């Protein structure tokens, strides 16, 4: 029986043109990862659930795709277990494996598992799909790629600077104007400390984050609701109204945080990163943004987020420094810093700004029209020679109507078409047509290579 | 609590060196796919189970990795269902999705689903992992890559010739000497027909396949056990003892099959493919092999299999022509031909023959030693310039002992090390050391670029 074929919701097929565009992004990122000395690794799509569970919060556990055990998956389930319908417990008994949710946890697992084969500092990159059972919506998929670069085993802030240079290079080469937003977790801790509300750091950060949207008064009200005292709120006001250049902001915040050791350390760190990065010269705009709080429970130093300057979209790259990536796998005290490029959002930005080169539409450089068996065989010899010269070439496989063959050439954006007709058969020449200009001329293979190179 | 991290059996982590070697294989294959005009597509890792089930036989259904539905996966299961422990039925109720088992079925699904956006003939390639819940053993994994190229919508035998050229190019570039084994399903049908045992085609093929291992007498006994009559077995003898060159074999078989229309057609096809391919010139040895019967129920014309000449290992590439790829999804009459490169076995062959270029061990071209903050910042400027010239470069992030830094450079096979010491600080020069020869000299950035290019 014929089925109407479809794919699971939240997943995607990629057409040749989409693939060419995606590869353009991946290749640019990969090229820079390599230029910067990051080494590629890959990990399996499936990890043991014991590796994944509990690493992404309770909500994250639910978003893991779990794989049913092979064979008798009910083996460990008693009738009572089954009738209890205790989903987490049954999942645990029926599934040992899950699809990776991100590249960070598998990387941490990799570092610990292969600790004897890795020399520190270890700079790794990884470009692979991840899967999340999120509710699909525009721009959010259940299968998507992450492109991560991390350095572990080094405290040096030069790693942060290098990652900023990497970001700058990638987006400059893609043609996307960006704003790099920088913050430091220690500054956030310092602020909470300075106003005497260390335990409310998350509420404070969330509130700061909303100023642009809801205004200072509403932010203050929200803080009151969260239980912050009036004195703390008052002490926070200079921070909420912080503006000006990065150095002006730094100066102001230095003054406010002067009594917080952690805060002072955070300011030193961000100053060092900014100055060194500025000293190298860069294309990106860099903005100190104290409201930046991504991965607050995870990052311990620098926090970075990249926004597209000309498109309204969430962050297109993000990362930061963490001090305990591998602790959960029994290897503590390993500091690292990393970033993750969001390929899907970068794709959307480039589409909206029409930044993809036109040449990505092309599949092959030249198509030989098929006029029949003898002509086709002669064509294959030329095609052979062209390919040896590195030129992509194909023969239309069937000797169907010329019009149909030409339609293929033009719908596939093939820039040149070649003809070996009856009159060319005895010769070592063929006709090469430029599909754009319409110009055509008789050429030898060597001349064709010259033109098509 | 610290966990001892591990990965699911049958899956693998890939180290940077393994990745470099795998990429070398993938890049060579991909480069040729593009040169030949195949267009890349990708499909989701997860397909609906309705797409996958029943496509790989009963055994294949068991080898599919099934994904537990999100949320209440027992929703459709009554208590009775659960207590019945009817595994296939419960799987069906608890799982809608599975991991792809190969690239062929997803490709067929893709072609039908996107039929309105695809122009025929459609040449596609696809390089993605597949998953099978097979028992893991040496050389057999539960996650592995397939590299497929197919043309659908064209009957022309020139497609077969092109695929043979593609195989020839790829293995020539990888440096692997190969034997391409060719057969045609129609010849196998012809043989069965000619000896009056059309319904025993599989038994006959399996028997022919064993001659080298068990000898003619045992093969004949086996055929008797399978119920072949003495006359049929006698008629088969000239085929079993077929040897000599391809043209000698073709001549002999032509004689035997002269009364079978299908057989004659098969011989014509294989002759045409062989002659055209030979006319183009090739590196690979090509051998007509009537025992070749891979995918017997699936292929309808040409069957091809590639063996490494210098390593004892199963086939490293295989494929053939099929006439009803998309029929199961409601689109019949679409003929196609395709091949699949087995990247893992190719990797094993290349490792055994030591064919990987030494340069794959290198990660970056030059590492700058870190002598302290000022020196490091100066180094970053040079590194910046080198990268802009396309040279991969890195700074050792920490100013630790020189010996530790040099150990990293040599264990990472970094061919050049650069030094910006105190005495270089005021200058625009630094010291570049060739790690292989030990030679070192003072250079400007421009001179370094010249040397490192």
CSV table of N, CA and C in Angstrom, one decimal, chain A residues 34 39-44 110 113-114 117-118 122 125, chain B residues 7 11-27 141 145 343-344 346-348 350-351 356-357 360-363 413:
chain,number,residue,atom,x,y,z
A,34,UNK,N,40.0,25.7,12.5
A,34,UNK,CA,41.3,25.1,12.2
A,34,UNK,C,42.4,26.2,12.2
A,39,UNK,N,41.1,21.4,17.5
A,39,UNK,CA,41.1,20.1,16.9
A,39,UNK,C,39.7,19.5,16.9
A,40,UNK,N,39.4,18.9,15.8
A,40,UNK,CA,38.0,18.3,15.7
A,40,UNK,C,37.9,17.0,16.4
A,41,UNK,N,36.8,16.8,17.1
A,41,UNK,CA,36.4,15.5,17.6
A,41,UNK,C,34.9,15.2,17.2
A,42,UNK,N,34.5,14.0,17.3
A,42,UNK,CA,33.1,13.6,17.2
A,42,UNK,C,32.7,12.6,18.2
A,43,UNK,N,31.5,12.7,18.7
A,43,UNK,CA,31.0,11.8,19.7
A,43,UNK,C,29.8,11.1,19.1
A,44,UNK,N,29.3,10.0,19.7
A,44,UNK,CA,28.2,9.3,19.1
A,44,UNK,C,26.9,10.1,19.3
A,110,UNK,N,33.8,13.1,27.1
A,110,UNK,CA,35.0,12.8,26.3
A,110,UNK,C,36.3,13.1,27.0
A,113,UNK,N,36.8,10.6,29.9
A,113,UNK,CA,37.0,9.3,29.4
A,113,UNK,C,38.3,9.1,28.8
A,114,UNK,N,38.8,10.1,28.1
A,114,UNK,CA,40.1,10.0,27.3
A,114,UNK,C,41.2,10.9,28.0
A,117,UNK,N,44.8,10.4,27.1
A,117,UNK,CA,45.2,10.6,25.8
A,117,UNK,C,45.2,12.0,25.3
A,118,UNK,N,44.7,12.9,26.2
A,118,UNK,CA,44.6,14.3,25.9
A,118,UNK,C,45.7,15.1,26.6
A,122,UNK,N,43.6,21.6,26.1
A,122,UNK,CA,43.0,20.9,25.0
A,122,UNK,C,42.0,21.8,24.3
A,125,UNK,N,37.2,21.3,18.7
A,125,UNK,CA,35.9,21.8,18.1
A,125,UNK,C,35.1,20.6,17.7
B,7,UNK,N,30.5,5.1,26.7
B,7,UNK,CA,29.5,5.3,25.7
B,7,UNK,C,28.8,4.0,25.3
B,11,UNK,N,29.3,2.0,19.6
B,11,UNK,CA,29.5,3.4,19.2
B,11,UNK,C,30.9,3.9,19.5
B,12,UNK,N,31.3,5.0,18.9
B,12,UNK,CA,32.7,5.4,19.0
B,12,UNK,C,32.8,6.9,19.2
B,13,UNK,N,33.8,7.3,19.9
B,13,UNK,CA,34.3,8.6,19.9
B,13,UNK,C,35.4,8.7,18.9
B,14,UNK,N,35.6,9.8,18.2
B,14,UNK,CA,36.7,10.0,17.3
B,14,UNK,C,37.6,11.1,17.8
B,15,UNK,N,38.9,10.7,17.9
B,15,UNK,CA,39.9,11.6,18.3
B,15,UNK,C,40.3,12.6,17.2
B,16,UNK,N,41.0,13.7,17.5
B,16,UNK,CA,41.4,14.6,16.4
B,16,UNK,C,42.1,13.9,15.2
B,17,UNK,N,43.0,13.0,15.5
B,17,UNK,CA,43.7,12.3,14.4
B,17,UNK,C,42.8,11.4,13.6
B,18,UNK,N,41.9,10.7,14.3
B,18,UNK,CA,40.9,9.9,13.6
B,18,UNK,C,40.0,10.7,12.8
B,19,UNK,N,39.6,11.9,13.3
B,19,UNK,CA,38.8,12.8,12.5
B,19,UNK,C,39.5,13.3,11.3
B,20,UNK,N,40.8,13.7,11.4
B,20,UNK,CA,41.5,14.1,10.3
B,20,UNK,C,41.6,13.1,9.2
B,21,UNK,N,41.8,11.8,9.6
B,21,UNK,CA,41.8,10.7,8.6
B,21,UNK,C,40.4,10.4,8.0
B,22,UNK,N,39.4,10.5,8.9
B,22,UNK,CA,38.1,10.3,8.3
B,22,UNK,C,37.7,11.4,7.4
B,23,UNK,N,38.0,12.6,7.7
B,23,UNK,CA,37.7,13.7,6.8
B,23,UNK,C,38.5,13.6,5.5
B,24,UNK,N,39.7,13.0,5.6
B,24,UNK,CA,40.4,12.8,4.3
B,24,UNK,C,39.7,11.9,3.4
B,25,UNK,N,39.1,10.9,3.9
B,25,UNK,CA,38.3,10.0,3.1
B,25,UNK,C,37.0,10.7,2.6
B,26,UNK,N,36.2,11.3,3.6
B,26,UNK,CA,35.0,11.9,3.2
B,26,UNK,C,35.2,13.0,2.2
B,27,UNK,N,36.3,13.8,2.4
B,27,UNK,CA,36.5,14.9,1.5
B,27,UNK,C,36.9,14.4,0.1
B,141,UNK,N,29.7,-1.7,13.6
B,141,UNK,CA,29.3,-0.7,14.6
B,141,UNK,C,27.8,-0.4,14.6
B,145,UNK,N,28.9,5.7,9.2
B,145,UNK,CA,28.6,6.6,8.1
B,145,UNK,C,28.3,5.8,6.8
B,343,UNK,N,32.8,3.9,4.4
B,343,UNK,CA,33.9,4.7,4.9
B,343,UNK,C,34.7,4.0,6.0
B,344,UNK,N,34.0,3.2,6.8
B,344,UNK,CA,34.7,2.5,7.9
B,344,UNK,C,35.7,1.5,7.4
B,346,UNK,N,36.9,1.4,4.3
B,346,UNK,CA,38.0,2.1,3.6
B,346,UNK,C,39.0,2.7,4.6
B,347,UNK,N,38.6,3.1,5.7
B,347,UNK,CA,39.5,3.6,6.8
B,347,UNK,C,40.4,2.4,7.2
B,348,UNK,N,39.8,1.3,7.4
B,348,UNK,CA,40.6,0.1,7.9
B,348,UNK,C,41.6,-0.3,6.8
B,350,UNK,N,43.0,1.7,4.6
B,350,UNK,CA,44.0,2.7,4.5
B,350,UNK,C,45.0,2.6,5.7
B,351,UNK,N,44.4,2.3,6.8
B,351,UNK,CA,45.2,2.1,8.0
B,351,UNK,C,46.2,1.0,7.8
B,356,UNK,N,47.5,6.9,4.7
B,356,UNK,CA,47.1,8.2,5.1
B,356,UNK,C,48.4,9.1,5.0
B,357,UNK,N,48.2,10.3,4.5
B,357,UNK,CA,49.4,11.2,4.4
B,357,UNK,C,49.8,11.6,5.8
B,360,UNK,N,48.4,14.6,7.9
B,360,UNK,CA,47.1,14.6,8.7
B,360,UNK,C,47.3,14.7,10.2
B,361,UNK,N,48.5,14.3,10.6
B,361,UNK,CA,48.8,14.3,12.0
B,361,UNK,C,48.9,15.8,12.6
B,362,UNK,N,49.2,16.7,11.7
B,362,UNK,CA,49.4,18.1,12.1
B,362,UNK,C,48.1,18.8,12.4
B,363,UNK,N,48.1,19.6,13.4
B,363,UNK,CA,46.9,20.4,13.7
B,363,UNK,C,47.1,21.8,13.3
B,413,UNK,N,52.6,17.4,16.9
B,413,UNK,CA,53.2,17.4,15.5
B,413,UNK,C,53.2,18.8,14.8
